[in-house]
């Protein structure tokens, strides 16, 4: 195989040489085409030795490199030449220097006969940090090495800590050493920006310089302004609302507040169904999601008993990955953007993979299962899709449904089901004639619960329809199968619908 590849390279170089031949070329023995077997070489700060590459040409070639790189041989002739590329130790003043990069060149007679190889050598990126304030750090380009001095740690989280200069706040992730609230620190790290356009620091070096009083601040109450809470800076806030185990809702507001990185020791999983007052740091907003780093959670009592809830926000990484897995195109928001053509990648799309699995496998792992049918099949091809961040079911000639994970309900308790749904609008402005129903299956005994159909008129804007289903007439246990399906089944028509915010709670 190697011989075949080498012969191919030689043939390619010869062909390129013929293409680039010109009657205006000066008389020279240098090659018309040069190729290298590598595009990038990476070395440790203290290199373990040279690396070998192969240079292929149709005539003579020469090389060019900086003084810390050695190429041997530094020139060659037609054919293939094995070349050793070495780098010196990346030291300055007896210590590891900053990382460095260069481009070495294997050159023929003109600009189109050059093979370039990038040389990267590791180093200490934090060796020569520049002082920044929190405000100037936020404006810096991503991957900028910054140093923040005289900072006070105000809160610890599971993944890092929050610090302040007395006015502004910053979030530090992946701290290399332990800190405590009240520590006075100097932080050296790299600045990055998250998906909410919020700046944060990946900690490289943390120097503890003693302790200081944490500045007292009164949190801004965002309960009444949750839908309008925005900005690109961390803010000290408080919020009161209903916690469903995943997010905090406030009345009929569109936005929900999610815990981005709870402080150490919080057991938020025990607060589902409670009204809570949360104090912490606003950490970004992309409607309908508001992120909060909570530092204090006050339990205001049981609001409702929730047995199961899923708003599918956990599918956000798959939606962002898109059907090709490279973020373009990512899943769209049909309902929120009022766009019947919004991108909707299949949940089983092979390119849409996070941590090695598709969205479908992630859902199966959580206990979901699905129905996919055509007029001729009970096991049809893919017709379930992902939007941002909710599900879409069906396409023309294909109907689909969903079976929810097992729900562990205490014996004798009654259950109510809630969910948000909508239907697909056609290009002519009409909406698909979708009617849903809930199917409860207790070991072969099936009970159906009708869902009122939609009332969309032609060219109406998309909106969510909230459905409440009283299941108290049937027993719900961990062995019960609860499904949501399209009533008109196995048709050749289009009966497409969307699903979000599924909740099973104690019926009042």
Coordinates of C-alpha atoms in Angstrom, one line a residue:
X1 CA 0.0 0.0 0.0
X2 CA 2.8 2.4 0.9
X3 CA 4.5 1.7 -2.4
X4 CA 1.2 2.4 -4.2
X5 CA 0.8 5.7 -2.4
X6 CA 4.4 6.8 -3.2
X7 CA 3.9 6.0 -6.9
X8 CA 0.7 8.0 -6.8
X9 CA 2.5 11.0 -5.3
X10 CA 5.3 10.8 -7.8
X11 CA 2.7 10.6 -10.7
X12 CA 0.8 13.6 -9.2
X13 CA 4.0 15.7 -8.9
X14 CA 4.9 14.9 -12.5
X15 CA 1.5 15.8 -13.7
X16 CA 1.5 19.1 -11.7
X17 CA 4.9 19.9 -13.2
X18 CA 3.5 19.5 -16.7
X19 CA 0.5 21.7 -15.9
X20 CA 2.7 24.5 -14.4
X21 CA 5.3 24.4 -17.2
X22 CA 5.7 27.8 -18.9
X23 CA 7.8 29.0 -21.8
X24 CA 8.6 32.1 -19.6
X25 CA 10.2 30.0 -16.8
X26 CA 13.8 31.0 -16.3
X27 CA 16.4 28.4 -16.8
X28 CA 16.6 26.5 -13.4
X29 CA 17.0 23.1 -12.0
X30 CA 14.4 23.7 -9.4
X31 CA 11.1 21.7 -9.3
X32 CA 7.9 22.8 -10.9
X33 CA 5.9 21.0 -8.1
X34 CA 6.7 20.0 -4.6
X35 CA 4.6 18.0 -2.1
X36 CA 5.0 17.1 1.5
X37 CA 3.6 14.1 3.3
X38 CA 2.5 16.2 6.3
X39 CA 0.7 19.5 6.8
X40 CA 1.3 20.0 10.5
X41 CA 4.0 18.8 13.0
X42 CA 3.5 19.2 16.7
X43 CA 6.4 19.1 19.3
X44 CA 6.6 19.1 23.1
X45 CA 8.3 22.1 24.8
X46 CA 11.2 19.7 25.4
X47 CA 11.1 17.6 22.2
X48 CA 11.7 13.9 22.2
X49 CA 13.5 14.0 18.9
X50 CA 13.0 14.7 15.2
X51 CA 10.0 13.8 13.1
X52 CA 10.2 12.3 9.6
X53 CA 8.3 13.5 6.6
X54 CA 8.6 12.7 2.9
X55 CA 9.2 15.4 0.3
X56 CA 8.2 14.5 -3.3
X57 CA 9.3 16.6 -6.3
X58 CA 9.9 16.4 -10.0
X59 CA 13.3 18.1 -9.8
X60 CA 15.5 19.9 -7.2
X61 CA 14.1 21.7 -4.1
X62 CA 15.3 23.8 -1.3
X63 CA 13.9 24.6 2.2
X64 CA 13.2 27.6 4.4
X65 CA 12.7 27.6 8.2
X66 CA 13.3 29.8 11.3
X67 CA 16.4 29.4 13.4
X68 CA 14.7 27.2 16.0
X69 CA 13.9 24.5 13.4
X70 CA 16.4 22.3 11.7
X71 CA 15.7 20.5 8.4
X72 CA 17.9 17.6 7.3
X73 CA 18.6 17.4 4.5
X74 CA 17.7 21.0 3.7
X75 CA 17.6 20.4 0.0
X76 CA 17.0 17.5 -2.4
X77 CA 16.4 16.2 -5.9
X78 CA 13.7 14.6 -8.0
X79 CA 11.7 11.8 -6.5
X80 CA 11.1 11.1 -2.8
X81 CA 13.3 12.3 0.0
X82 CA 12.9 11.4 3.7
X83 CA 13.5 14.6 5.7
X84 CA 14.1 15.0 9.5
X85 CA 12.5 18.0 11.1
X86 CA 13.9 18.9 14.5
X87 CA 13.1 21.8 16.9
X88 CA 15.2 23.2 19.8
X89 CA 14.0 23.2 23.4
X90 CA 11.4 25.9 23.9
X91 CA 13.2 27.7 26.8
X92 CA 13.8 31.2 27.7
X93 CA 15.9 32.3 30.8
X94 CA 16.0 28.6 32.0
X95 CA 12.2 28.2 31.9
X96 CA 9.7 27.0 29.4
X97 CA 8.7 29.8 27.0
X98 CA 5.4 30.7 25.4
X99 CA 4.0 28.3 22.8
X100 CA 5.4 29.0 19.3
X101 CA 4.4 28.4 15.7
X102 CA 6.2 28.7 12.4
X103 CA 5.8 27.6 8.8
X104 CA 8.6 25.8 7.0
X105 CA 8.7 25.6 3.3
X106 CA 10.0 23.2 0.7
X107 CA 10.4 25.3 -2.4
X108 CA 10.7 24.8 -6.1
X109 CA 11.1 27.4 -8.8
X110 CA 8.0 29.7 -8.1
X111 CA 5.1 30.4 -5.7
X112 CA 3.0 27.6 -7.0
X113 CA 5.7 25.0 -6.3
X114 CA 5.9 25.3 -2.5
X115 CA 4.9 22.8 0.1
X116 CA 4.2 24.4 3.4
X117 CA 4.3 22.6 6.8
X118 CA 3.0 24.2 10.0
X119 CA 5.3 23.6 13.0
X120 CA 3.7 24.0 16.5
X121 CA 5.7 23.6 19.7
X122 CA 4.0 23.5 23.2
X123 CA 5.0 26.0 25.9
X124 CA 3.8 27.8 28.9
X125 CA 0.9 30.0 27.5
X126 CA 0.6 31.7 30.9
X127 CA 4.2 32.8 31.2
X128 CA 3.8 36.4 30.2
X129 CA 0.2 37.3 31.1
X130 CA -1.2 40.8 30.6
X131 CA -3.3 42.5 33.3
X132 CA -7.0 43.0 32.5
X133 CA -10.0 44.2 34.4
X134 CA -13.2 42.2 34.3
X135 CA -14.6 44.7 31.8
X136 CA -11.7 44.7 29.4
X137 CA -11.4 40.8 29.7
X138 CA -15.0 40.6 28.5
X139 CA -14.2 42.6 25.4
X140 CA -11.0 40.6 24.6
X141 CA -10.8 38.0 21.8
X142 CA -11.4 34.4 22.8
X143 CA -8.2 32.5 23.8
X144 CA -6.6 35.7 25.0
X145 CA -4.4 35.0 28.1
X146 CA -5.5 37.4 30.8
X147 CA -4.5 38.1 34.4
X148 CA -7.1 39.4 36.9
X149 CA -5.6 40.8 40.1
X150 CA -7.1 41.7 43.5
X151 CA -10.2 39.6 42.9
X152 CA -12.4 38.2 45.7
X153 CA -14.1 34.8 45.4
X154 CA -17.9 35.3 46.1
X155 CA -19.3 31.8 45.3
X156 CA -18.2 28.2 44.6
X157 CA -19.9 26.0 42.0
X158 CA -19.5 22.4 41.0
X159 CA -17.3 23.4 38.0
X160 CA -15.6 26.6 39.2
X161 CA -16.2 29.8 41.1
X162 CA -17.4 33.4 40.8
X163 CA -15.2 36.3 41.6
X164 CA -15.6 40.1 41.8
X165 CA -13.5 43.2 41.7
X166 CA -16.2 45.0 43.8
X167 CA -18.3 46.1 40.8
X168 CA -18.3 43.4 38.1
X169 CA -18.4 39.6 38.3
X170 CA -16.6 36.9 36.3
X171 CA -16.9 33.1 36.2
X172 CA -13.8 30.9 36.3
X173 CA -14.1 27.3 35.1
X174 CA -11.7 24.4 35.7
X175 CA -9.8 25.9 38.6
X176 CA -6.3 24.3 38.9
X177 CA -6.5 24.5 42.7
X178 CA -9.0 24.8 45.5
X179 CA -10.3 28.2 46.6
X180 CA -12.8 29.4 49.3
X181 CA -15.4 32.1 49.5
X182 CA -13.6 35.2 50.7
X183 CA -10.2 34.3 49.2
X184 CA -8.3 37.2 47.6
X185 CA -6.8 35.8 44.4
X186 CA -5.0 36.6 41.2
X187 CA -6.3 34.5 38.3
X188 CA -4.3 33.8 35.1
X189 CA -6.3 32.0 32.4
X190 CA -7.8 32.1 28.9
X191 CA -10.9 34.1 28.1
X192 CA -13.7 32.3 26.1
X193 CA -17.3 33.0 25.3
X194 CA -20.1 30.5 25.8
X195 CA -23.3 30.0 23.7
X196 CA -25.1 32.7 25.6
X197 CA -22.3 35.2 24.6
X198 CA -21.1 35.3 28.2
X199 CA -17.4 35.6 28.8
X200 CA -15.7 33.2 31.2
X201 CA -12.2 32.1 32.1
X202 CA -10.5 28.7 31.9
X203 CA -8.2 28.9 34.9
X204 CA -4.5 28.3 34.3
X205 CA -2.9 29.6 37.5
X206 CA -4.6 30.7 40.7
X207 CA -2.5 32.6 43.3
X208 CA -4.1 32.9 46.8
X209 CA -3.1 36.3 48.3
X210 CA -5.0 36.1 51.6
X211 CA -8.6 36.8 52.5
X212 CA -10.9 39.8 52.2
X213 CA -14.5 40.7 53.0
X214 CA -17.0 39.7 50.3
X215 CA -18.6 43.0 49.1
X216 CA -22.2 43.2 50.2
X217 CA -24.6 43.6 47.3
X218 CA -28.4 43.6 47.1
X219 CA -29.5 41.2 44.4
X220 CA -31.7 42.6 41.6
X221 CA -35.1 41.0 41.7
X222 CA -35.9 39.7 38.1
X223 CA -39.1 37.9 39.0
X224 CA -41.3 40.5 37.2
X225 CA -38.9 41.1 34.4
X226 CA -37.8 37.5 33.6
X227 CA -38.8 37.7 29.9
X228 CA -36.8 40.9 29.5
X229 CA -33.7 40.0 31.5
X230 CA -30.8 40.2 29.1
X231 CA -27.2 41.4 28.8
X232 CA -23.7 40.0 28.4
X233 CA -22.5 40.6 32.0
X234 CA -22.9 38.4 35.1
X235 CA -25.3 40.1 37.5
X236 CA -26.3 39.3 41.1
X237 CA -30.0 38.5 41.0
X238 CA -32.9 36.9 42.8
X239 CA -36.0 35.1 41.4
X240 CA -39.1 33.6 42.8
X241 CA -41.1 31.0 40.9
X242 CA -42.3 27.4 40.4
X243 CA -39.6 24.8 40.0
X244 CA -40.6 21.7 38.0
X245 CA -37.3 19.8 38.6
X246 CA -35.7 21.3 35.5
X247 CA -36.5 25.0 35.3
X248 CA -38.2 27.9 37.2
X249 CA -41.3 29.4 35.6
X250 CA -43.1 32.6 36.6
X251 CA -46.8 32.8 35.8
X252 CA -47.4 33.0 32.0
X253 CA -44.0 34.3 31.2
X254 CA -42.3 32.8 28.1
X255 CA -38.8 32.5 29.6
X256 CA -37.7 29.9 32.1
X257 CA -34.7 30.1 34.4
X258 CA -32.3 27.1 34.3
X259 CA -29.5 26.3 36.8
X260 CA -26.3 26.5 34.8
X261 CA -24.0 25.3 37.5
X262 CA -25.4 24.9 41.0
X263 CA -23.3 25.8 44.0
X264 CA -21.6 22.8 45.7
X265 CA -23.9 20.8 47.9
X266 CA -27.3 21.8 46.4
X267 CA -29.7 18.9 45.9
X268 CA -32.0 20.6 43.4
X269 CA -33.5 17.3 42.3
X270 CA -35.5 17.2 45.6
X271 CA -37.2 20.5 44.9
X272 CA -39.3 19.6 41.9
X273 CA -42.9 20.8 42.3
X274 CA -41.9 23.4 44.9
X275 CA -42.1 27.2 44.8
X276 CA -38.6 28.5 45.4
X277 CA -36.7 31.7 45.8
X278 CA -33.3 31.6 44.1
X279 CA -30.4 34.0 44.6
X280 CA -27.3 33.8 42.4
X281 CA -25.8 35.1 39.2
X282 CA -27.5 35.8 35.9
X283 CA -25.4 33.9 33.4
X284 CA -26.9 34.7 30.0
X285 CA -30.2 34.7 28.1
X286 CA -31.3 33.2 24.7
X287 CA -35.1 33.2 24.8
X288 CA -36.8 31.2 26.2
X289 CA -33.8 30.2 28.3
X290 CA -32.3 32.2 31.1
X291 CA -29.2 30.8 32.9
X292 CA -28.6 31.3 36.6
X293 CA -25.7 30.2 38.8
X294 CA -27.6 29.7 42.1
X295 CA -25.8 30.4 45.4
X296 CA -28.9 30.2 47.6
X297 CA -32.2 28.4 47.2
X298 CA -35.1 29.0 49.6
X299 CA -37.8 26.3 49.6
X300 CA -41.2 28.1 49.8
X301 CA -43.2 24.9 50.0
X302 CA -44.8 22.3 47.8
X303 CA -46.6 23.8 44.8
X304 CA -47.4 20.6 43.0
X305 CA -46.1 17.0 43.2
X306 CA -44.4 16.1 39.9
X307 CA -43.7 12.5 39.0
X308 CA -42.1 13.3 35.6
X309 CA -41.1 16.3 33.6
X310 CA -39.2 16.9 30.4
X311 CA -38.9 20.1 28.5
X312 CA -36.3 18.6 26.1
X313 CA -33.8 21.4 26.8
X314 CA -31.2 18.7 27.5
X315 CA -31.4 17.9 23.7
X316 CA -29.8 21.4 23.0
X317 CA -26.3 19.9 22.2
X318 CA -27.8 17.7 19.5
X319 CA -29.9 20.6 18.1
X320 CA -26.8 22.8 18.0
X321 CA -24.8 20.0 16.3
X322 CA -27.3 19.9 13.4
X323 CA -27.9 17.1 11.0
X324 CA -24.3 17.2 9.8
X325 CA -22.7 17.3 13.2
X326 CA -20.8 20.5 12.5
X327 CA -23.3 23.1 13.7
X328 CA -24.5 23.9 10.2
X329 CA -27.4 23.7 9.7
X330 CA -28.5 23.5 13.3
X331 CA -32.0 22.7 14.3
X332 CA -34.4 25.6 13.8
X333 CA -37.4 26.8 15.9
X334 CA -40.5 26.4 13.9
X335 CA -42.9 27.7 16.5
X336 CA -40.8 30.5 18.0
X337 CA -39.7 31.8 14.6
X338 CA -43.1 31.2 12.9
X339 CA -41.2 29.4 10.1
X340 CA -42.7 26.3 8.5
X341 CA -39.4 25.7 6.7
X342 CA -37.2 25.7 9.8
X343 CA -34.4 23.1 9.8
X344 CA -35.6 19.9 11.5
X345 CA -32.8 17.2 11.5
X346 CA -33.9 13.6 12.1
X347 CA -33.3 12.4 15.7
X348 CA -31.4 9.4 14.3
X349 CA -29.2 11.5 11.9
X350 CA -25.7 9.9 11.9
X351 CA -24.0 13.3 11.7
X352 CA -25.9 14.7 14.7
X353 CA -23.9 12.9 17.4
X354 CA -22.9 14.1 20.9
X355 CA -20.6 12.0 23.0
X356 CA -20.8 9.3 20.4
X357 CA -24.6 8.9 20.3
X358 CA -27.5 10.2 18.3
X359 CA -30.4 12.1 19.9
X360 CA -32.5 9.0 19.3
X361 CA -30.2 6.8 21.3
X362 CA -30.0 9.4 24.1
X363 CA -33.8 9.4 24.3
X364 CA -34.0 5.6 24.2
X365 CA -31.5 5.6 27.1
X366 CA -33.8 7.7 29.1
X367 CA -36.6 5.2 28.6
X368 CA -38.5 6.7 25.7
X369 CA -39.7 4.6 22.7
X370 CA -41.3 5.6 19.4
X371 CA -43.9 4.7 16.8
X372 CA -43.3 5.1 13.1
X373 CA -45.9 3.8 10.6
X374 CA -46.9 4.1 6.9
X375 CA -50.0 2.6 5.3
X376 CA -48.0 -0.5 4.6
X377 CA -45.7 -0.7 7.7
X378 CA -45.8 -0.7 11.5
X379 CA -42.0 -0.2 11.5
X380 CA -41.4 2.6 9.0
X381 CA -38.3 4.7 8.4
X382 CA -37.4 7.8 10.2
X383 CA -40.1 10.4 10.6
X384 CA -39.3 12.0 13.9
X385 CA -37.2 15.2 14.1
X386 CA -35.6 17.7 16.4
X387 CA -36.2 21.4 16.7
X388 CA -34.7 23.8 19.2
X389 CA -35.5 22.2 21.7
X390 CA -38.6 20.1 21.2
X391 CA -39.7 17.2 18.9
X392 CA -41.5 17.1 15.6
X393 CA -43.5 14.0 14.5
X394 CA -44.5 12.8 11.1
X395 CA -44.1 13.6 7.4
X396 CA -46.2 13.0 4.3
X397 CA -47.3 9.4 4.3
X398 CA -45.6 8.7 7.7
X399 CA -47.2 9.1 11.1
X400 CA -45.3 8.9 14.4
X401 CA -45.9 8.8 18.1
X402 CA -44.0 8.6 21.4
X403 CA -44.2 6.3 24.5
X404 CA -42.9 8.0 27.7
X405 CA -40.5 6.5 30.3
X406 CA -41.9 4.5 33.2
X407 CA -43.4 6.7 35.9
X408 CA -43.1 5.6 39.5
X409 CA -46.4 6.8 41.1
X410 CA -47.2 6.0 44.8
X411 CA -50.0 3.4 45.1
X412 CA -53.5 5.0 45.2
X413 CA -52.4 8.4 43.8
X414 CA -54.1 10.0 40.8
X415 CA -52.2 11.5 37.9
X416 CA -52.7 14.4 35.5
X417 CA -50.8 14.9 32.4
X418 CA -49.8 18.2 30.8
X419 CA -47.9 19.1 27.6
X420 CA -47.6 21.7 24.9
X421 CA -48.2 20.8 21.3
X422 CA -48.7 22.4 17.9
X423 CA -49.1 21.4 14.3
X424 CA -47.3 22.0 11.0
X425 CA -48.4 24.7 8.6
X426 CA -48.3 23.9 4.9
X427 CA -46.8 26.2 2.2
X428 CA -50.4 27.3 1.3
X429 CA -51.1 28.5 4.8
X430 CA -53.3 25.6 5.9
X431 CA -52.5 23.5 9.0
X432 CA -52.3 19.8 9.1
X433 CA -55.5 18.1 10.4
X434 CA -54.0 16.6 13.5
X435 CA -55.9 15.1 16.4
X436 CA -53.9 13.6 19.2
X437 CA -54.9 11.1 21.9
X438 CA -53.2 9.7 25.0
X439 CA -53.1 5.9 25.2
X440 CA -52.7 4.3 28.7
X441 CA -51.8 0.6 28.6
X442 CA -51.9 -1.5 31.8
X443 CA -50.7 -4.9 30.7
X444 CA -53.0 -5.1 27.7
X445 CA -55.9 -3.1 29.1
X446 CA -56.0 0.1 27.0
X447 CA -57.7 3.4 27.8
X448 CA -57.8 6.3 25.4
X449 CA -58.1 10.0 26.3
X450 CA -59.0 12.4 23.6
X451 CA -57.1 15.8 23.1
X452 CA -59.2 18.6 21.6
X453 CA -58.0 19.4 18.1
X454 CA -56.4 22.7 17.1
X455 CA -58.4 25.7 15.9
X456 CA -55.7 27.3 13.6
X457 CA -57.1 29.2 10.6
X458 CA -55.3 29.6 7.3
X459 CA -52.1 31.7 7.6
X460 CA -52.3 31.9 11.4
X461 CA -49.0 32.2 13.2
X462 CA -47.6 29.2 14.9
X463 CA -48.3 29.0 18.7
X464 CA -48.2 26.4 21.4
X465 CA -51.4 24.7 22.6
X466 CA -51.4 23.7 26.3
X467 CA -53.2 20.4 27.0
X468 CA -54.2 19.0 30.3
X469 CA -55.4 15.4 30.6
X470 CA -57.0 13.9 33.7
X471 CA -55.8 10.3 34.1
X472 CA -57.3 9.8 37.5
X473 CA -59.8 7.2 36.1
X474 CA -56.9 4.7 35.5
X475 CA -54.2 3.3 37.6
X476 CA -50.7 4.5 36.8
X477 CA -47.7 2.5 38.0
X478 CA -44.1 1.8 36.9
X479 CA -45.5 -0.9 34.6
X480 CA -48.0 1.4 32.8
X481 CA -47.2 2.4 29.3
X482 CA -48.4 5.9 28.4
X483 CA -48.2 7.0 24.8
X484 CA -49.1 10.1 22.8
X485 CA -50.2 9.4 19.2
X486 CA -51.8 10.9 16.1
X487 CA -55.4 9.7 15.8
X488 CA -55.4 9.4 12.0
X489 CA -53.0 6.6 11.6
X490 CA -51.3 4.9 8.6
X491 CA -52.5 7.5 6.1
X492 CA -50.8 8.8 2.9
X493 CA -51.4 12.4 4.0
X494 CA -49.3 14.8 6.1
X495 CA -50.3 14.9 9.8
X496 CA -47.3 16.5 11.5
X497 CA -47.1 17.8 15.0
X498 CA -44.8 19.2 17.7
X499 CA -44.3 18.3 21.3
X500 CA -42.7 20.1 24.3
X501 CA -42.9 20.4 28.1
X502 CA -44.4 17.0 29.1
X503 CA -45.4 16.8 32.8
X504 CA -47.0 14.0 34.9
X505 CA -48.1 15.3 38.3
X506 CA -50.4 14.5 41.1
X507 CA -54.0 15.3 40.1
X508 CA -55.8 17.7 42.5

